[in-house]
């Protein structure tokens, strides 16, 4: 599983409090904090059955950590929700992924090698940063290591909001790795897809749209998509916008192995014509498949409301069960 398992946060070191999720609570929460909105998803687990006790929701925030913590608390109270802890995510605009192939050495030597390899990336951020790393695959001699570099202010924003709202932080992840984990779980649910090594997700959203690809590494490609503008386009303009998006996707696959399946997430659920047109033009080159948390996580959900916009927070909530 590709994820940010816990924040080690070196350079400088920031120690988060010790977290202990109470399994007896049976409610597990995921919270996505962006600059101007917060999304919340909650899962309930009882007798190994996972359900959605309340529909995921979103509300606007101001960008001020203190004010946004109060807004989160008020929104939860207004819905009668008492959340003690949650898994949070950092927006993609505050994240850099880097995959390193390093020899198997002692942990100290490995950390020294990681820090040497990401020194220039950290300097390019031009702000204080934290980083974490995880081994995503290995062979007899080498390790494939995913390094996640985040802006310090993004981590501090989550911590401040959580403290003001009275919610403990179980883990901090990124939107990209959270969605990849969901895609990996969905892939395992369909036998014919299990052997596919290339995992790719396209996520369209308000602030950060992107493609993310993994095959013993991780590659991120930002996409230029503005939902507010797209919604106001006439049919011809929408078609041209989809064609432009497809050109970005084609450019991305010039340098990596194409997957057989591309999982679609986010605003694909709101604008199904984007997926339909892309599938028509891509023909048999790719299969576009909805990233569906109900299928990926075996959720007992009978509703008709599409959940794709909330894939990240549902994936984060599921992580609290692990």
Short mmCIF file of the C-alpha atoms (twelve columns), coordinates in Angstrom:
data_MODEL
# 
_entry.id   MODEL 
# 
loop_
_atom_site.group_PDB 
_atom_site.id 
_atom_site.type_symbol 
_atom_site.label_atom_id 
_atom_site.label_alt_id 
_atom_site.label_comp_id 
_atom_site.label_asym_id 
_atom_site.label_seq_id 
_atom_site.Cartn_x 
_atom_site.Cartn_y 
_atom_site.Cartn_z 
_atom_site.pdbx_PDB_model_num 
ATOM 1   C CA . UNK A 1   0.000   0.000   0.000   1 
ATOM 2   C CA . UNK A 2   1.315   3.416   -0.961  1 
ATOM 3   C CA . UNK A 3   0.549   5.916   1.737   1 
ATOM 4   C CA . UNK A 4   1.953   8.353   4.244   1 
ATOM 5   C CA . UNK A 5   1.839   5.887   7.156   1 
ATOM 6   C CA . UNK A 6   2.781   8.401   9.805   1 
ATOM 7   C CA . UNK A 7   4.510   11.715  9.796   1 
ATOM 8   C CA . UNK A 8   8.178   11.387  10.684  1 
ATOM 9   C CA . UNK A 9   8.608   14.981  9.582   1 
ATOM 10  C CA . UNK A 10  12.341  15.438  9.472   1 
ATOM 11  C CA . UNK A 11  14.137  18.679  8.648   1 
ATOM 12  C CA . UNK A 12  12.980  19.955  11.117  1 
ATOM 13  C CA . UNK A 13  11.438  17.246  13.286  1 
ATOM 14  C CA . UNK A 14  7.880   17.793  14.427  1 
ATOM 15  C CA . UNK A 15  6.475   15.261  16.863  1 
ATOM 16  C CA . UNK A 16  2.758   14.696  16.647  1 
ATOM 17  C CA . UNK A 17  0.933   13.436  19.741  1 
ATOM 18  C CA . UNK A 18  0.435   9.722   20.229  1 
ATOM 19  C CA . UNK A 19  -2.844  8.608   18.689  1 
ATOM 20  C CA . UNK A 20  -5.030  5.721   19.745  1 
ATOM 21  C CA . UNK A 21  -8.217  5.257   17.739  1 
ATOM 22  C CA . UNK A 22  -10.892 3.672   19.910  1 
ATOM 23  C CA . UNK A 23  -12.141 0.702   17.954  1 
ATOM 24  C CA . UNK A 24  -15.210 0.498   20.182  1 
ATOM 25  C CA . UNK A 25  -16.373 3.782   18.660  1 
ATOM 26  C CA . UNK A 26  -17.134 2.027   15.336  1 
ATOM 27  C CA . UNK A 27  -17.172 5.396   13.526  1 
ATOM 28  C CA . UNK A 28  -14.182 6.338   11.397  1 
ATOM 29  C CA . UNK A 29  -13.680 9.760   9.874   1 
ATOM 30  C CA . UNK A 30  -11.707 11.262  7.013   1 
ATOM 31  C CA . UNK A 31  -11.259 15.024  6.647   1 
ATOM 32  C CA . UNK A 32  -9.867  16.791  3.580   1 
ATOM 33  C CA . UNK A 33  -8.558  20.268  4.372   1 
ATOM 34  C CA . UNK A 34  -8.002  22.617  1.453   1 
ATOM 35  C CA . UNK A 35  -7.527  26.376  1.315   1 
ATOM 36  C CA . UNK A 36  -11.182 27.260  0.797   1 
ATOM 37  C CA . UNK A 37  -13.175 24.130  1.633   1 
ATOM 38  C CA . UNK A 38  -13.263 21.145  3.972   1 
ATOM 39  C CA . UNK A 39  -14.811 17.761  3.140   1 
ATOM 40  C CA . UNK A 40  -15.833 15.175  5.715   1 
ATOM 41  C CA . UNK A 41  -16.559 11.477  5.229   1 
ATOM 42  C CA . UNK A 42  -17.626 9.014   7.919   1 
ATOM 43  C CA . UNK A 43  -17.787 5.222   7.851   1 
ATOM 44  C CA . UNK A 44  -19.398 2.893   10.354  1 
ATOM 45  C CA . UNK A 45  -18.232 -0.649  10.931  1 
ATOM 46  C CA . UNK A 46  -20.271 -3.190  12.839  1 
ATOM 47  C CA . UNK A 47  -19.929 -6.971  12.650  1 
ATOM 48  C CA . UNK A 48  -17.504 -6.540  9.711   1 
ATOM 49  C CA . UNK A 49  -20.177 -4.631  7.735   1 
ATOM 50  C CA . UNK A 50  -19.102 -1.171  6.566   1 
ATOM 51  C CA . UNK A 51  -21.803 1.456   6.071   1 
ATOM 52  C CA . UNK A 52  -22.093 5.191   5.444   1 
ATOM 53  C CA . UNK A 53  -24.103 6.503   8.423   1 
ATOM 54  C CA . UNK A 54  -24.298 10.055  7.028   1 
ATOM 55  C CA . UNK A 55  -23.625 11.285  3.521   1 
ATOM 56  C CA . UNK A 56  -20.211 12.920  3.061   1 
ATOM 57  C CA . UNK A 57  -20.400 16.698  3.036   1 
ATOM 58  C CA . UNK A 58  -18.430 19.800  2.156   1 
ATOM 59  C CA . UNK A 59  -18.468 23.395  3.338   1 
ATOM 60  C CA . UNK A 60  -16.567 26.570  2.569   1 
ATOM 61  C CA . UNK A 61  -13.819 27.886  4.839   1 
ATOM 62  C CA . UNK A 62  -11.829 31.104  5.006   1 
ATOM 63  C CA . UNK A 63  -8.186  30.017  4.900   1 
ATOM 64  C CA . UNK A 64  -7.647  31.245  8.466   1 
ATOM 65  C CA . UNK A 65  -6.724  28.257  10.638  1 
ATOM 66  C CA . UNK A 66  -8.429  29.490  13.811  1 
ATOM 67  C CA . UNK A 67  -11.628 30.472  12.043  1 
ATOM 68  C CA . UNK A 68  -11.695 27.272  9.993   1 
ATOM 69  C CA . UNK A 69  -11.286 25.124  13.099  1 
ATOM 70  C CA . UNK A 70  -14.349 26.839  14.583  1 
ATOM 71  C CA . UNK A 71  -16.289 26.375  11.326  1 
ATOM 72  C CA . UNK A 72  -15.451 22.653  11.304  1 
ATOM 73  C CA . UNK A 73  -16.591 22.298  14.911  1 
ATOM 74  C CA . UNK A 74  -19.826 24.180  14.207  1 
ATOM 75  C CA . UNK A 75  -20.593 22.142  11.059  1 
ATOM 76  C CA . UNK A 76  -20.147 18.882  12.957  1 
ATOM 77  C CA . UNK A 77  -22.268 20.053  15.888  1 
ATOM 78  C CA . UNK A 78  -24.993 21.263  13.531  1 
ATOM 79  C CA . UNK A 79  -25.229 17.706  12.180  1 
ATOM 80  C CA . UNK A 80  -25.122 16.145  15.632  1 
ATOM 81  C CA . UNK A 81  -21.715 14.573  15.003  1 
ATOM 82  C CA . UNK A 82  -19.141 13.992  17.725  1 
ATOM 83  C CA . UNK A 83  -15.869 13.083  16.045  1 
ATOM 84  C CA . UNK A 84  -13.050 12.242  18.424  1 
ATOM 85  C CA . UNK A 85  -10.370 11.502  15.849  1 
ATOM 86  C CA . UNK A 86  -9.858  11.453  12.091  1 
ATOM 87  C CA . UNK A 87  -7.390  10.894  9.284   1 
ATOM 88  C CA . UNK A 88  -6.634  14.161  7.484   1 
ATOM 89  C CA . UNK A 89  -5.208  14.933  4.047   1 
ATOM 90  C CA . UNK A 90  -2.917  17.651  2.730   1 
ATOM 91  C CA . UNK A 91  -3.866  19.342  -0.578  1 
ATOM 92  C CA . UNK A 92  -1.784  18.477  -3.625  1 
ATOM 93  C CA . UNK A 93  -0.613  22.062  -4.058  1 
ATOM 94  C CA . UNK A 94  1.474   21.590  -0.893  1 
ATOM 95  C CA . UNK A 95  2.969   18.215  -1.843  1 
ATOM 96  C CA . UNK A 96  5.897   16.910  -3.872  1 
ATOM 97  C CA . UNK A 97  6.427   13.191  -4.553  1 
ATOM 98  C CA . UNK A 98  9.812   11.730  -5.396  1 
ATOM 99  C CA . UNK A 99  10.686  8.078   -6.010  1 
ATOM 100 C CA . UNK A 100 14.226  6.943   -5.224  1 
ATOM 101 C CA . UNK A 101 15.985  3.679   -6.070  1 
ATOM 102 C CA . UNK A 102 18.571  3.106   -3.351  1 
ATOM 103 C CA . UNK A 103 20.717  0.141   -2.282  1 
ATOM 104 C CA . UNK A 104 19.836  -1.819  0.828   1 
ATOM 105 C CA . UNK A 105 21.880  -0.304  3.637   1 
ATOM 106 C CA . UNK A 106 21.425  0.465   7.326   1 
ATOM 107 C CA . UNK A 107 18.541  2.762   8.268   1 
ATOM 108 C CA . UNK A 108 20.917  5.612   9.154   1 
ATOM 109 C CA . UNK A 109 22.698  5.335   5.803   1 
ATOM 110 C CA . UNK A 110 19.343  5.129   4.060   1 
ATOM 111 C CA . UNK A 111 18.068  8.310   5.743   1 
ATOM 112 C CA . UNK A 112 21.314  10.112  4.888   1 
ATOM 113 C CA . UNK A 113 20.918  9.043   1.249   1 
ATOM 114 C CA . UNK A 114 17.283  10.160  1.157   1 
ATOM 115 C CA . UNK A 115 18.098  13.572  2.610   1 
ATOM 116 C CA . UNK A 116 20.947  14.043  0.144   1 
ATOM 117 C CA . UNK A 117 18.697  13.136  -2.784  1 
ATOM 118 C CA . UNK A 118 15.889  15.509  -1.811  1 
ATOM 119 C CA . UNK A 119 18.024  18.463  -0.717  1 
ATOM 120 C CA . UNK A 120 17.533  20.330  -3.984  1 
ATOM 121 C CA . UNK A 121 13.784  19.584  -4.034  1 
ATOM 122 C CA . UNK A 122 13.397  21.029  -0.550  1 
ATOM 123 C CA . UNK A 123 15.338  24.155  -1.526  1 
ATOM 124 C CA . UNK A 124 13.047  24.619  -4.549  1 
ATOM 125 C CA . UNK A 125 10.003  24.804  -2.275  1 
ATOM 126 C CA . UNK A 126 11.355  28.130  -0.970  1 
ATOM 127 C CA . UNK A 127 9.556   27.563  2.327   1 
ATOM 128 C CA . UNK A 128 9.945   25.363  5.389   1 
ATOM 129 C CA . UNK A 129 9.126   21.727  4.701   1 
ATOM 130 C CA . UNK A 130 8.663   18.329  6.267   1 
ATOM 131 C CA . UNK A 131 9.150   14.977  4.625   1 
ATOM 132 C CA . UNK A 132 8.248   11.352  5.136   1 
ATOM 133 C CA . UNK A 133 9.211   8.222   3.234   1 
ATOM 134 C CA . UNK A 134 8.089   4.648   2.763   1 
ATOM 135 C CA . UNK A 135 9.487   1.578   0.987   1 
ATOM 136 C CA . UNK A 136 7.028   0.698   -1.785  1 
ATOM 137 C CA . UNK A 137 8.907   -2.262  -3.323  1 
ATOM 138 C CA . UNK A 138 12.288  -3.991  -3.256  1 
ATOM 139 C CA . UNK A 139 14.449  -6.648  -4.838  1 
ATOM 140 C CA . UNK A 140 17.554  -8.442  -3.632  1 
ATOM 141 C CA . UNK A 141 19.769  -5.364  -3.700  1 
ATOM 142 C CA . UNK A 142 17.681  -2.203  -4.074  1 
ATOM 143 C CA . UNK A 143 14.715  -0.420  -2.512  1 
ATOM 144 C CA . UNK A 144 12.118  1.699   -4.293  1 
ATOM 145 C CA . UNK A 145 11.340  4.484   -1.858  1 
ATOM 146 C CA . UNK A 146 8.537   7.011   -2.073  1 
ATOM 147 C CA . UNK A 147 9.438   10.340  -0.486  1 
ATOM 148 C CA . UNK A 148 6.633   12.800  0.263   1 
ATOM 149 C CA . UNK A 149 7.699   16.397  0.852   1 
ATOM 150 C CA . UNK A 150 5.105   18.772  2.273   1 
ATOM 151 C CA . UNK A 151 4.994   22.431  3.165   1 
ATOM 152 C CA . UNK A 152 5.293   22.921  6.893   1 
ATOM 153 C CA . UNK A 153 2.419   25.402  6.862   1 
ATOM 154 C CA . UNK A 154 0.077   22.753  5.377   1 
ATOM 155 C CA . UNK A 155 0.828   20.328  8.221   1 
ATOM 156 C CA . UNK A 156 0.490   23.073  10.819  1 
ATOM 157 C CA . UNK A 157 -2.849  24.110  9.304   1 
ATOM 158 C CA . UNK A 158 -4.220  20.621  9.877   1 
ATOM 159 C CA . UNK A 159 -2.868  20.455  13.421  1 
ATOM 160 C CA . UNK A 160 -4.295  23.867  14.350  1 
ATOM 161 C CA . UNK A 161 -7.704  23.109  12.830  1 
ATOM 162 C CA . UNK A 162 -7.820  19.731  14.583  1 
ATOM 163 C CA . UNK A 163 -6.944  21.253  17.958  1 
ATOM 164 C CA . UNK A 164 -9.543  24.018  17.713  1 
ATOM 165 C CA . UNK A 165 -12.249 21.606  16.542  1 
ATOM 166 C CA . UNK A 166 -11.363 19.090  19.262  1 
ATOM 167 C CA . UNK A 167 -10.468 16.278  16.860  1 
ATOM 168 C CA . UNK A 168 -7.338  14.185  17.350  1 
ATOM 169 C CA . UNK A 169 -5.203  13.448  14.290  1 
ATOM 170 C CA . UNK A 170 -4.855  9.718   13.607  1 
ATOM 171 C CA . UNK A 171 -2.753  10.191  10.471  1 
ATOM 172 C CA . UNK A 172 -1.921  12.765  7.815   1 
ATOM 173 C CA . UNK A 173 -1.984  11.562  4.209   1 
ATOM 174 C CA . UNK A 174 -2.010  13.245  0.817   1 
ATOM 175 C CA . UNK A 175 -4.934  13.261  -1.600  1 
ATOM 176 C CA . UNK A 176 -2.886  11.499  -4.291  1 
ATOM 177 C CA . UNK A 177 -1.700  8.559   -2.199  1 
ATOM 178 C CA . UNK A 178 -5.135  8.236   -0.586  1 
ATOM 179 C CA . UNK A 179 -6.767  7.833   -4.014  1 
ATOM 180 C CA . UNK A 180 -4.065  5.415   -5.193  1 
ATOM 181 C CA . UNK A 181 -4.709  3.223   -2.171  1 
ATOM 182 C CA . UNK A 182 -8.406  3.182   -3.029  1 
ATOM 183 C CA . UNK A 183 -7.622  2.236   -6.644  1 
ATOM 184 C CA . UNK A 184 -5.328  -0.574  -5.501  1 
ATOM 185 C CA . UNK A 185 -8.093  -2.010  -3.323  1 
ATOM 186 C CA . UNK A 186 -10.615 -1.752  -6.165  1 
ATOM 187 C CA . UNK A 187 -8.207  -3.486  -8.550  1 
ATOM 188 C CA . UNK A 188 -8.040  -6.472  -6.216  1 
ATOM 189 C CA . UNK A 189 -11.833 -6.830  -6.230  1 
ATOM 190 C CA . UNK A 190 -11.941 -7.689  -9.958  1 
ATOM 191 C CA . UNK A 191 -10.051 -10.862 -10.841 1 
ATOM 192 C CA . UNK A 192 -9.163  -9.876  -14.420 1 
ATOM 193 C CA . UNK A 193 -7.567  -6.638  -13.167 1 
ATOM 194 C CA . UNK A 194 -5.394  -8.134  -10.438 1 
ATOM 195 C CA . UNK A 195 -2.388  -8.764  -12.666 1 
ATOM 196 C CA . UNK A 196 -2.297  -5.172  -13.927 1 
ATOM 197 C CA . UNK A 197 0.875   -3.537  -12.580 1 
ATOM 198 C CA . UNK A 198 0.267   -0.006  -13.841 1 
ATOM 199 C CA . UNK A 199 -2.159  1.915   -11.645 1 
ATOM 200 C CA . UNK A 200 -3.425  5.290   -12.843 1 
ATOM 201 C CA . UNK A 201 -6.003  7.683   -11.401 1 
ATOM 202 C CA . UNK A 202 -7.335  10.880  -12.978 1 
ATOM 203 C CA . UNK A 203 -8.873  13.166  -10.384 1 
ATOM 204 C CA . UNK A 204 -10.742 16.349  -11.340 1 
ATOM 205 C CA . UNK A 205 -11.440 18.785  -8.542  1 
ATOM 206 C CA . UNK A 206 -11.997 22.425  -7.590  1 
ATOM 207 C CA . UNK A 207 -8.428  23.430  -6.828  1 
ATOM 208 C CA . UNK A 208 -6.120  20.555  -7.777  1 
ATOM 209 C CA . UNK A 209 -6.796  18.258  -10.731 1 
ATOM 210 C CA . UNK A 210 -4.157  15.676  -11.565 1 
ATOM 211 C CA . UNK A 211 -3.141  12.290  -12.922 1 
ATOM 212 C CA . UNK A 212 -1.195  9.996   -10.642 1 
ATOM 213 C CA . UNK A 213 0.538   6.836   -11.832 1 
ATOM 214 C CA . UNK A 214 2.247   4.019   -9.971  1 
ATOM 215 C CA . UNK A 215 4.274   0.954   -10.932 1 
ATOM 216 C CA . UNK A 216 6.967   0.492   -8.283  1 
ATOM 217 C CA . UNK A 217 7.232   4.272   -8.459  1 
ATOM 218 C CA . UNK A 218 4.950   7.272   -8.373  1 
ATOM 219 C CA . UNK A 219 4.522   9.959   -11.035 1 
ATOM 220 C CA . UNK A 220 2.271   12.975  -10.682 1 
ATOM 221 C CA . UNK A 221 1.006   15.156  -13.537 1 
ATOM 222 C CA . UNK A 222 -1.078  18.247  -12.664 1 
ATOM 223 C CA . UNK A 223 -4.031  18.890  -14.985 1 
ATOM 224 C CA . UNK A 224 -5.443  22.273  -15.905 1 
ATOM 225 C CA . UNK A 225 -9.179  21.979  -15.205 1 
ATOM 226 C CA . UNK A 226 -11.537 24.585  -13.782 1 
ATOM 227 C CA . UNK A 227 -14.977 23.138  -12.879 1 
ATOM 228 C CA . UNK A 228 -16.566 26.571  -12.467 1 
ATOM 229 C CA . UNK A 229 -15.542 27.607  -15.984 1 
ATOM 230 C CA . UNK A 230 -16.425 24.222  -17.491 1 
ATOM 231 C CA . UNK A 231 -19.951 24.388  -16.085 1 
ATOM 232 C CA . UNK A 232 -20.619 27.644  -17.953 1 
ATOM 233 C CA . UNK A 233 -19.301 26.436  -21.317 1 
ATOM 234 C CA . UNK A 234 -21.677 25.741  -24.185 1 
ATOM 235 C CA . UNK A 235 -21.619 22.184  -25.659 1 
ATOM 236 C CA . UNK A 236 -18.966 22.999  -28.286 1 
ATOM 237 C CA . UNK A 237 -16.712 24.642  -25.717 1 
ATOM 238 C CA . UNK A 238 -17.109 21.651  -23.388 1 
ATOM 239 C CA . UNK A 239 -16.067 19.314  -26.195 1 
ATOM 240 C CA . UNK A 240 -12.958 21.407  -26.870 1 
ATOM 241 C CA . UNK A 241 -12.116 21.424  -23.171 1 
ATOM 242 C CA . UNK A 242 -12.349 17.629  -22.992 1 
ATOM 243 C CA . UNK A 243 -10.140 17.318  -26.080 1 
ATOM 244 C CA . UNK A 244 -7.597  19.600  -24.424 1 
ATOM 245 C CA . UNK A 245 -7.637  17.399  -21.304 1 
ATOM 246 C CA . UNK A 246 -7.128  14.327  -23.476 1 
ATOM 247 C CA . UNK A 247 -4.103  15.959  -25.088 1 
ATOM 248 C CA . UNK A 248 -2.612  16.479  -21.630 1 
ATOM 249 C CA . UNK A 249 -3.222  12.804  -20.871 1 
ATOM 250 C CA . UNK A 250 -1.623  11.708  -24.144 1 
ATOM 251 C CA . UNK A 251 1.430   13.846  -23.424 1 
ATOM 252 C CA . UNK A 252 1.744   12.246  -19.984 1 
ATOM 253 C CA . UNK A 253 1.904   8.751   -21.476 1 
ATOM 254 C CA . UNK A 254 4.747   9.610   -23.858 1 
ATOM 255 C CA . UNK A 255 7.250   8.869   -21.092 1 
ATOM 256 C CA . UNK A 256 5.682   5.993   -19.115 1 
ATOM 257 C CA . UNK A 257 4.046   2.648   -19.803 1 
ATOM 258 C CA . UNK A 258 0.360   3.000   -20.528 1 
ATOM 259 C CA . UNK A 259 -2.048  1.289   -18.139 1 
ATOM 260 C CA . UNK A 260 -4.926  -0.840  -19.333 1 
ATOM 261 C CA . UNK A 261 -7.281  0.844   -16.875 1 
ATOM 262 C CA . UNK A 262 -7.553  4.475   -15.814 1 
ATOM 263 C CA . UNK A 263 -9.618  5.108   -12.691 1 
ATOM 264 C CA . UNK A 264 -11.663 8.317   -12.844 1 
ATOM 265 C CA . UNK A 265 -12.361 10.277  -9.670  1 
ATOM 266 C CA . UNK A 266 -13.707 13.569  -8.372  1 
ATOM 267 C CA . UNK A 267 -15.757 15.753  -10.711 1 
ATOM 268 C CA . UNK A 268 -16.103 12.937  -13.248 1 
ATOM 269 C CA . UNK A 269 -19.086 12.027  -11.043 1 
ATOM 270 C CA . UNK A 270 -20.632 15.460  -11.603 1 
ATOM 271 C CA . UNK A 271 -19.827 15.646  -15.329 1 
ATOM 272 C CA . UNK A 272 -20.271 12.082  -16.676 1 
ATOM 273 C CA . UNK A 273 -20.063 13.365  -20.260 1 
ATOM 274 C CA . UNK A 274 -16.308 13.885  -19.782 1 
ATOM 275 C CA . UNK A 275 -15.718 10.194  -19.144 1 
ATOM 276 C CA . UNK A 276 -18.133 9.157   -21.921 1 
ATOM 277 C CA . UNK A 277 -16.409 11.339  -24.526 1 
ATOM 278 C CA . UNK A 278 -12.930 10.269  -23.429 1 
ATOM 279 C CA . UNK A 279 -13.880 6.593   -23.582 1 
ATOM 280 C CA . UNK A 280 -15.305 7.085   -27.071 1 
ATOM 281 C CA . UNK A 281 -12.109 8.699   -28.328 1 
ATOM 282 C CA . UNK A 282 -9.683  6.437   -26.477 1 
ATOM 283 C CA . UNK A 283 -11.624 3.418   -27.757 1 
ATOM 284 C CA . UNK A 284 -9.904  0.203   -26.625 1 
ATOM 285 C CA . UNK A 285 -6.631  1.943   -25.782 1 
ATOM 286 C CA . UNK A 286 -7.741  2.470   -22.172 1 
ATOM 287 C CA . UNK A 287 -10.692 1.341   -20.123 1 
ATOM 288 C CA . UNK A 288 -11.989 4.222   -18.027 1 
ATOM 289 C CA . UNK A 289 -13.408 2.880   -14.792 1 
ATOM 290 C CA . UNK A 290 -15.100 4.875   -12.030 1 
ATOM 291 C CA . UNK A 291 -13.096 4.841   -8.831  1 
ATOM 292 C CA . UNK A 292 -15.886 3.508   -6.651  1 
ATOM 293 C CA . UNK A 293 -15.403 3.297   -2.861  1 
ATOM 294 C CA . UNK A 294 -18.488 1.095   -2.543  1 
ATOM 295 C CA . UNK A 295 -16.802 -1.564  -4.690  1 
ATOM 296 C CA . UNK A 296 -13.269 -0.980  -3.399  1 
ATOM 297 C CA . UNK A 297 -14.209 -1.176  0.298   1 
ATOM 298 C CA . UNK A 298 -17.265 -3.481  0.170   1 
ATOM 299 C CA . UNK A 299 -19.485 -0.747  1.607   1 
ATOM 300 C CA . UNK A 300 -23.121 -1.577  2.206   1 
ATOM 301 C CA . UNK A 301 -24.564 1.422   0.357   1 
ATOM 302 C CA . UNK A 302 -27.952 1.434   -1.349  1 
ATOM 303 C CA . UNK A 303 -28.069 5.122   -2.237  1 
ATOM 304 C CA . UNK A 304 -28.052 6.540   -5.744  1 
ATOM 305 C CA . UNK A 305 -25.946 9.636   -5.021  1 
ATOM 306 C CA . UNK A 306 -22.541 9.303   -6.717  1 
ATOM 307 C CA . UNK A 307 -19.675 9.345   -4.214  1 
ATOM 308 C CA . UNK A 308 -16.787 10.092  -6.584  1 
ATOM 309 C CA . UNK A 309 -16.253 13.660  -5.343  1 
ATOM 310 C CA . UNK A 310 -15.751 12.237  -1.846  1 
ATOM 311 C CA . UNK A 311 -13.400 9.370   -2.757  1 
ATOM 312 C CA . UNK A 312 -10.548 10.856  -0.772  1 
ATOM 313 C CA . UNK A 313 -12.379 11.344  2.538   1 
ATOM 314 C CA . UNK A 314 -13.957 7.888   2.314   1 
ATOM 315 C CA . UNK A 315 -10.527 6.374   1.687   1 
ATOM 316 C CA . UNK A 316 -9.148  8.336   4.653   1 
ATOM 317 C CA . UNK A 317 -11.995 7.134   6.887   1 
ATOM 318 C CA . UNK A 318 -11.310 3.538   5.866   1 
ATOM 319 C CA . UNK A 319 -7.674  3.987   6.814   1 
ATOM 320 C CA . UNK A 320 -8.804  4.600   10.383  1 
ATOM 321 C CA . UNK A 321 -10.038 1.001   10.504  1 
ATOM 322 C CA . UNK A 322 -6.628  -0.453  9.673   1 
# 
